[in-house]
Short mmCIF file of C-alpha atoms in Angstrom, two decimals:
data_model
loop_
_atom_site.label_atom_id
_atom_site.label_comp_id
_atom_site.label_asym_id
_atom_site.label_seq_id
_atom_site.Cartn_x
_atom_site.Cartn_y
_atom_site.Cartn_z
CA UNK V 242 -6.01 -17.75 7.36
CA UNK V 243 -4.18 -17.06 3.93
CA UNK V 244 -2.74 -14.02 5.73
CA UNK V 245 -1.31 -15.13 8.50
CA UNK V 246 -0.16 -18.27 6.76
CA UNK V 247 1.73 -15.59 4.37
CA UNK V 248 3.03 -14.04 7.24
CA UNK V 249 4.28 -17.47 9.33
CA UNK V 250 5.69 -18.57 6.09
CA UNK V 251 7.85 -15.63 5.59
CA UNK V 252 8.92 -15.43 8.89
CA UNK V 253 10.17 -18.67 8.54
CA UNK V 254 11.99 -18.15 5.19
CA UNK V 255 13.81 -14.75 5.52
CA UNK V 256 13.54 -14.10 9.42
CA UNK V 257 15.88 -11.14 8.91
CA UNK V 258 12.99 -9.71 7.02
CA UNK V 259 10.16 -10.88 8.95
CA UNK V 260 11.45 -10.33 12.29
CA UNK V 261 9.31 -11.45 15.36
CA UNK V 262 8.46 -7.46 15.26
CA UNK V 263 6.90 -7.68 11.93
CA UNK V 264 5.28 -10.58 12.92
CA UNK V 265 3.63 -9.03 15.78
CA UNK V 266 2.72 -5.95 13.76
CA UNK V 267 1.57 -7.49 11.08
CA UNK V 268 -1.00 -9.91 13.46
CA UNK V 269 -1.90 -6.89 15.30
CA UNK V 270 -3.12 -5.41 12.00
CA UNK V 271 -4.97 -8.49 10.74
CA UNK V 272 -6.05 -9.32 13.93
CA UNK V 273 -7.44 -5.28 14.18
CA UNK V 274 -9.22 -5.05 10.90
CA UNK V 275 -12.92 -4.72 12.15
CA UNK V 276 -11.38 -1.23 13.92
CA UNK V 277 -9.70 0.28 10.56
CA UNK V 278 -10.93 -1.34 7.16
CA UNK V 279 -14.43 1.09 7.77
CA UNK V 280 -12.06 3.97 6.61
CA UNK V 281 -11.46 2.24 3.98
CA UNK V 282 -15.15 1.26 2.94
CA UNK V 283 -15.94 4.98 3.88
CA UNK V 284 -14.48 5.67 -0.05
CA UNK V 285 -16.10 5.53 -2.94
CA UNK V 286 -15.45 2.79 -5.43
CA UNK V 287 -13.26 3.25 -8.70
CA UNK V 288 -11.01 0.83 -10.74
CA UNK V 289 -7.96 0.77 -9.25
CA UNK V 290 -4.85 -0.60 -10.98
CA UNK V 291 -3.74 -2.99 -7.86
CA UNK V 292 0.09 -2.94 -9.20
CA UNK V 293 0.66 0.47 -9.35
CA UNK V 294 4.67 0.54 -8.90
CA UNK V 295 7.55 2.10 -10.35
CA UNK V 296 8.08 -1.34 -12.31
CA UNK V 297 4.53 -0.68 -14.46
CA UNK V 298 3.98 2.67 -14.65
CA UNK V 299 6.14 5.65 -16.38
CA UNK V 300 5.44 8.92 -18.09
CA UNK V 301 5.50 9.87 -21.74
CA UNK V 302 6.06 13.33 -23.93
CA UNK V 303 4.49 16.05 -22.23
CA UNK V 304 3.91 13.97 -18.54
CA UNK V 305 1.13 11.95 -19.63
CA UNK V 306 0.94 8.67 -17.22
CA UNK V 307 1.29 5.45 -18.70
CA UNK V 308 0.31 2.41 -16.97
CA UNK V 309 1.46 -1.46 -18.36
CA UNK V 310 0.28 -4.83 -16.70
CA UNK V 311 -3.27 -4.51 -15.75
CA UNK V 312 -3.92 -7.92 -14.92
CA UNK V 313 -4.67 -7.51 -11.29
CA UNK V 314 -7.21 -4.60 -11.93
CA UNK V 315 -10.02 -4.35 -9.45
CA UNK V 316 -12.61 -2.11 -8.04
CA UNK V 317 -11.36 -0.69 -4.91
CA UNK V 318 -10.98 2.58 -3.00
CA UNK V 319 -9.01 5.35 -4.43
CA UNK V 320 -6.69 5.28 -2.36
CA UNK V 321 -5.44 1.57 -3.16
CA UNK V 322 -3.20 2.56 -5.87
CA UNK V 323 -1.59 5.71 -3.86
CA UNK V 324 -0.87 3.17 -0.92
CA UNK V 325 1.19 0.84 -3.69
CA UNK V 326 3.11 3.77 -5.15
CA UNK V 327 4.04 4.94 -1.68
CA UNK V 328 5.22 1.52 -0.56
CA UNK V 329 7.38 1.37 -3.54
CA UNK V 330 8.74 4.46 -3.42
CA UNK V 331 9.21 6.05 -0.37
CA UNK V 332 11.69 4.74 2.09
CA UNK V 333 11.66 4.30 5.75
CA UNK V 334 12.41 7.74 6.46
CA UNK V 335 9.45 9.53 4.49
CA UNK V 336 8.26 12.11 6.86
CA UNK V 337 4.49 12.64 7.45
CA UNK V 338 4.46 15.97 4.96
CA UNK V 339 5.73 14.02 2.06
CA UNK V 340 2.58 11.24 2.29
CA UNK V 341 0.39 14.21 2.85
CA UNK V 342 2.23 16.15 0.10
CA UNK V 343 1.49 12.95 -2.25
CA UNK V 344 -1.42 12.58 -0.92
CA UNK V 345 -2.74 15.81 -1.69
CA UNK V 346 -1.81 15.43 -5.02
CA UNK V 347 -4.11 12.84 -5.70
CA UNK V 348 -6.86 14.20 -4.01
CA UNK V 349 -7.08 17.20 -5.82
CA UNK V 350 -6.22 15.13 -9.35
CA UNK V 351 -9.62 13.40 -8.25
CA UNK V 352 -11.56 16.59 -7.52
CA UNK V 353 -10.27 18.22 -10.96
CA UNK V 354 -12.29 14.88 -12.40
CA UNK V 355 -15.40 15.60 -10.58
CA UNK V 356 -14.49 13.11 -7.52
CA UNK V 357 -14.38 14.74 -4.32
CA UNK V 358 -13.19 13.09 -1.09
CA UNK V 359 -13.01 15.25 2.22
CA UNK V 360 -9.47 15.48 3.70
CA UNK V 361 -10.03 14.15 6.67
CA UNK V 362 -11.98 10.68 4.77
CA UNK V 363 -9.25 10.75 2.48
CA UNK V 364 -6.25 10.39 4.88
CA UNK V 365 -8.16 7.71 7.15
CA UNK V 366 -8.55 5.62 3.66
CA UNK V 367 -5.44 5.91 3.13
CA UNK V 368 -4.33 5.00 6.53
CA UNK V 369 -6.26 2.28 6.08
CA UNK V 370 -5.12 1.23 2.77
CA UNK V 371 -1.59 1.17 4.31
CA UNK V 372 -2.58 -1.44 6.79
CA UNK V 373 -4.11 -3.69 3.67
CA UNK V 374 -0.98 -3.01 1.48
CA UNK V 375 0.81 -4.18 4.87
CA UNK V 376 -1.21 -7.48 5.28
CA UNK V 377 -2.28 -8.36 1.40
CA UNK V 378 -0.08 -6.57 -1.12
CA UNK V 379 3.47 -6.98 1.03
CA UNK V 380 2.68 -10.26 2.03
CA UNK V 381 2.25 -11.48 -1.25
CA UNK V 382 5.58 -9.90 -2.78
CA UNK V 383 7.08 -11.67 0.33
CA UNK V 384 5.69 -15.20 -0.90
CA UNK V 385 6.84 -14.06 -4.66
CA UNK V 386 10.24 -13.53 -3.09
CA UNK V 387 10.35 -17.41 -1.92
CA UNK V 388 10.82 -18.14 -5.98
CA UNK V 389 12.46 -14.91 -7.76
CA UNK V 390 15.27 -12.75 -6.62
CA UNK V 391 13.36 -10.10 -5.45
CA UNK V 392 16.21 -7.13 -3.96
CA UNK V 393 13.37 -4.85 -3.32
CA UNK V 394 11.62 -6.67 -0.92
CA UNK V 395 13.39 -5.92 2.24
CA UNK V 396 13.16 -1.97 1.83
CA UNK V 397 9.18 -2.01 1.37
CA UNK V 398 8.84 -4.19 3.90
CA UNK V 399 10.44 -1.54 6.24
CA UNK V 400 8.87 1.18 4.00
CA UNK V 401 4.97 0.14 4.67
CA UNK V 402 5.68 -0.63 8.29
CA UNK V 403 7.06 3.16 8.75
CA UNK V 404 4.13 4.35 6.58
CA UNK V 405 1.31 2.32 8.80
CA UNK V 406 3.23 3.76 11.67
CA UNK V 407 3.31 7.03 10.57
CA UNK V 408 -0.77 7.59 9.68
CA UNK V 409 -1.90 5.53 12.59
CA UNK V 410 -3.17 9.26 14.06
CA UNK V 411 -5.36 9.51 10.52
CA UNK V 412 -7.30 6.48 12.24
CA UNK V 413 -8.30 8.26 15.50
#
């Protein structure tokens, strides 16, 4: 219910944003979960930041990470965070080889610390983590955009939708 009311609410406040096309994609993805959230389960657990945007995290002296505003921390899959990031800052044009590129990255990051996710698990998590960014994480910043001035909003709206496109192969 809270999802979909997100959804219908947004729709009815910025309809250029939530178009009748996002609408249907985004139902088609809540109304789907049972089919791609076992990807998602398939991960291990970790602490995942749940924010994890250019707005709260930024690197320092010799490329150490630094991440600010940790009040939405949660155990979650490790891809959760990745999914975020790429929302916020890819565009609707990132190809497939940059999310696997970026994706990549992470995974080996993990395996340097001991945690070890096969390729082919990792990508379906991440497809998967797409689709609850989509539904939960986007639908929320829409809702936040009812009260703030929120410029941003628009392009990872488009931005997720191209990236759940884009992996829906990673699901098969």
């Amino acid at each position: 219910p809270l999802w979909r009311a997100l959804l219908s609410g947004a729709a009815r406040r910025v309809p250029d944003i939530v178009t009748p096309h996002v609408v249907a994609s985004r139902t088609a993805l809540i109304d789907s979960i049972p089919e791609w959230h076992p990807a998602k389960d398939a991960n291990p657990t970790v602490i995942a930041h749940n924010d994890f945007n250019q707005r709260n995290v930024g690197f320092v002296g010799d490329d150490r990470l630094v991440a600010l505003d940790w009040e939405l921390v949660r155990k979650d899959s490790p891809q959760r965070d990745v999914a975020e990031l790429l929302t916020f800052t890819l565009d609707d044009t990132a190809s497939l080889a940059q999310v696997i590129h970026h994706g990549e990255q992470h995974r080996s990051a993990m395996a340097a610390t001991g945690l070890e996710i096969p390729a082919d698990q990792y990508f379906a998590g991440l497809a998967a983590d797409l689709r609850s960014e989509a539904i939960d994480r986007v639908g929320m910043q829409l809702l936040f955009e009812a009260a703030f001035d929120l410029p941003y909003v628009p392009r990872i709206n488009r931005t997720v939708d191209h990236l759940v496109a884009i992996t829906e192969p990673w699901l098969t």
